[in-house]
């Protein structure tokens, strides 16, 4: 398994960022490749994803450690992906959003294609950074 951690500081209160992360239907606006997302029952979400010229549908399980402002997730089909979003209040109007992603490079490549080895890690890192920047824009302009 490979692990990636990135963060971005957003200019919104922690409650605003927290609520935006829980609006699964908004994911296509800031997660690259997600064409459609919808919440389902019992902490599950359905994602329709296109990456590397391939379309896939995934189910994910979401769970909260609300008092800690941590949302954890994992795929239940497709490549084994697990991760979390952790929020930290910087001040009344600023929040740090950190993502932690754990993935098996071979499974990701089999599912979506793309480069191998170091090139794949760089591509995933670039996508995650871009998604965080898109989240920043999304949440700051949705106020």
Tab-separated table of C-alpha atoms in Angstrom:
chain	number	residue	atom	x	y	z
A	1	UNK	CA	0.000	0.000	0.000
A	2	UNK	CA	1.096	3.536	-0.737
A	3	UNK	CA	0.072	6.503	1.394
A	4	UNK	CA	-0.353	10.105	0.338
A	5	UNK	CA	-1.093	13.057	2.598
A	6	UNK	CA	-1.852	16.571	1.396
A	7	UNK	CA	-3.607	19.597	2.846
A	8	UNK	CA	-5.061	22.950	1.869
A	9	UNK	CA	-6.167	25.920	3.958
A	10	UNK	CA	-9.608	27.237	3.062
A	11	UNK	CA	-11.124	30.604	3.938
A	12	UNK	CA	-14.304	29.305	5.575
A	13	UNK	CA	-15.322	28.293	9.096
A	14	UNK	CA	-14.826	24.638	10.013
A	15	UNK	CA	-18.595	23.932	9.996
A	16	UNK	CA	-18.876	25.171	6.399
A	17	UNK	CA	-16.002	22.949	5.220
A	18	UNK	CA	-17.376	19.974	7.194
A	19	UNK	CA	-20.849	20.344	5.682
A	20	UNK	CA	-19.424	20.679	2.162
A	21	UNK	CA	-17.495	17.413	2.515
A	22	UNK	CA	-20.737	15.686	3.474
A	23	UNK	CA	-22.621	16.918	0.384
A	24	UNK	CA	-21.624	13.932	-1.748
A	25	UNK	CA	-23.645	15.236	-4.694
A	26	UNK	CA	-21.152	18.134	-4.933
A	27	UNK	CA	-18.128	15.855	-5.481
A	28	UNK	CA	-18.213	16.146	-9.298
A	29	UNK	CA	-17.429	19.844	-8.816
A	30	UNK	CA	-14.099	19.207	-7.095
A	31	UNK	CA	-13.013	15.557	-7.486
A	32	UNK	CA	-11.375	14.856	-10.839
A	33	UNK	CA	-13.073	12.111	-12.787
A	34	UNK	CA	-16.239	11.918	-10.683
A	35	UNK	CA	-19.113	12.372	-13.118
A	36	UNK	CA	-21.914	11.673	-10.681
A	37	UNK	CA	-22.148	11.045	-6.945
A	38	UNK	CA	-25.073	10.334	-4.697
A	39	UNK	CA	-25.618	9.550	-1.054
A	40	UNK	CA	-27.219	6.254	-0.220
A	41	UNK	CA	-28.453	4.729	3.005
A	42	UNK	CA	-26.407	3.835	6.049
A	43	UNK	CA	-23.282	5.887	5.331
A	44	UNK	CA	-22.787	4.742	1.778
A	45	UNK	CA	-22.229	6.692	-1.415
A	46	UNK	CA	-22.267	5.727	-5.081
A	47	UNK	CA	-19.685	7.268	-7.433
A	48	UNK	CA	-19.635	7.165	-11.221
A	49	UNK	CA	-15.990	7.757	-12.138
A	50	UNK	CA	-14.131	8.190	-15.412
A	51	UNK	CA	-10.348	8.032	-15.380
A	52	UNK	CA	-7.752	6.918	-17.869
A	53	UNK	CA	-10.460	6.665	-20.516
A	54	UNK	CA	-12.351	4.087	-18.476
A	55	UNK	CA	-15.681	4.415	-16.681
A	56	UNK	CA	-16.301	2.647	-13.398
A	57	UNK	CA	-18.894	2.736	-10.671
A	58	UNK	CA	-17.914	2.421	-7.032
A	59	UNK	CA	-19.637	2.110	-3.739
A	60	UNK	CA	-17.978	3.742	-0.779
A	61	UNK	CA	-18.562	3.530	2.926
A	62	UNK	CA	-18.327	6.780	4.858
A	63	UNK	CA	-17.962	7.167	8.600
A	64	UNK	CA	-17.458	10.152	10.854
A	65	UNK	CA	-15.530	10.873	13.944
A	66	UNK	CA	-17.569	14.072	14.218
A	67	UNK	CA	-16.140	15.254	17.519
A	68	UNK	CA	-12.701	15.065	15.920
A	69	UNK	CA	-13.895	16.419	12.540
A	70	UNK	CA	-12.594	13.375	10.660
A	71	UNK	CA	-14.514	11.702	7.844
A	72	UNK	CA	-13.170	8.292	6.837
A	73	UNK	CA	-14.060	6.433	3.659
A	74	UNK	CA	-13.232	3.254	1.780
A	75	UNK	CA	-14.281	1.716	-1.499
A	76	UNK	CA	-16.274	-1.496	-1.349
A	77	UNK	CA	-15.768	-2.399	-4.996
A	78	UNK	CA	-13.071	-1.687	-7.523
A	79	UNK	CA	-9.566	-0.809	-6.427
A	80	UNK	CA	-9.018	-0.889	-2.677
A	81	UNK	CA	-8.873	2.754	-1.659
A	82	UNK	CA	-9.148	4.080	1.870
A	83	UNK	CA	-8.738	7.550	3.158
A	84	UNK	CA	-9.816	10.314	5.424
A	85	UNK	CA	-10.479	14.025	5.504
A	86	UNK	CA	-9.372	15.725	8.714
A	87	UNK	CA	-10.391	19.291	9.475
A	88	UNK	CA	-8.552	21.617	11.813
A	89	UNK	CA	-9.814	25.051	12.762
A	90	UNK	CA	-7.054	27.613	12.158
A	91	UNK	CA	-9.183	30.544	13.302
A	92	UNK	CA	-12.828	31.558	13.146
A	93	UNK	CA	-12.800	31.916	9.347
A	94	UNK	CA	-10.059	29.515	8.206
A	95	UNK	CA	-9.840	25.727	8.200
A	96	UNK	CA	-7.093	23.284	7.243
A	97	UNK	CA	-8.407	20.326	5.226
A	98	UNK	CA	-6.064	17.353	5.162
A	99	UNK	CA	-6.569	14.272	3.046
A	100	UNK	CA	-4.914	10.942	3.657
A	101	UNK	CA	-5.182	8.388	0.854
A	102	UNK	CA	-4.038	4.771	0.992
A	103	UNK	CA	-4.000	2.819	-2.255
A	104	UNK	CA	-2.467	-0.171	-3.967
A	105	UNK	CA	-0.639	1.154	-7.056
A	106	UNK	CA	-1.103	-2.086	-9.000
A	107	UNK	CA	-4.859	-2.164	-8.409
A	108	UNK	CA	-5.243	1.487	-9.399
A	109	UNK	CA	-3.304	0.874	-12.608
A	110	UNK	CA	-5.337	-2.261	-13.432
A	111	UNK	CA	-8.600	-0.386	-12.904
A	112	UNK	CA	-7.792	2.920	-14.601
A	113	UNK	CA	-4.663	2.360	-16.654
A	114	UNK	CA	-1.975	4.978	-16.663
A	115	UNK	CA	1.728	5.033	-15.875
A	116	UNK	CA	3.633	2.643	-13.617
A	117	UNK	CA	5.813	3.201	-10.597
A	118	UNK	CA	7.058	6.664	-9.721
A	119	UNK	CA	5.168	8.252	-12.622
A	120	UNK	CA	1.900	6.839	-11.258
A	121	UNK	CA	2.633	8.155	-7.753
A	122	UNK	CA	3.333	11.601	-9.223
A	123	UNK	CA	0.102	11.500	-11.231
A	124	UNK	CA	-1.966	10.554	-8.162
A	125	UNK	CA	-0.261	13.259	-6.083
A	126	UNK	CA	-1.007	15.842	-8.783
A	127	UNK	CA	-4.664	14.803	-8.946
A	128	UNK	CA	-5.094	14.950	-5.165
A	129	UNK	CA	-3.479	18.401	-4.983
A	130	UNK	CA	-5.718	19.601	-7.803
A	131	UNK	CA	-8.806	18.171	-6.077
A	132	UNK	CA	-7.906	20.021	-2.869
A	133	UNK	CA	-7.485	23.290	-4.771
A	134	UNK	CA	-10.831	22.680	-6.491
A	135	UNK	CA	-12.416	21.998	-3.086
A	136	UNK	CA	-10.976	25.279	-1.808
A	137	UNK	CA	-12.535	27.163	-4.725
A	138	UNK	CA	-15.817	25.264	-4.362
A	139	UNK	CA	-16.234	25.845	-0.639
A	140	UNK	CA	-15.086	29.475	-0.661
A	141	UNK	CA	-17.502	30.381	-3.453
A	142	UNK	CA	-20.473	28.424	-2.105
A	143	UNK	CA	-20.774	30.626	1.004
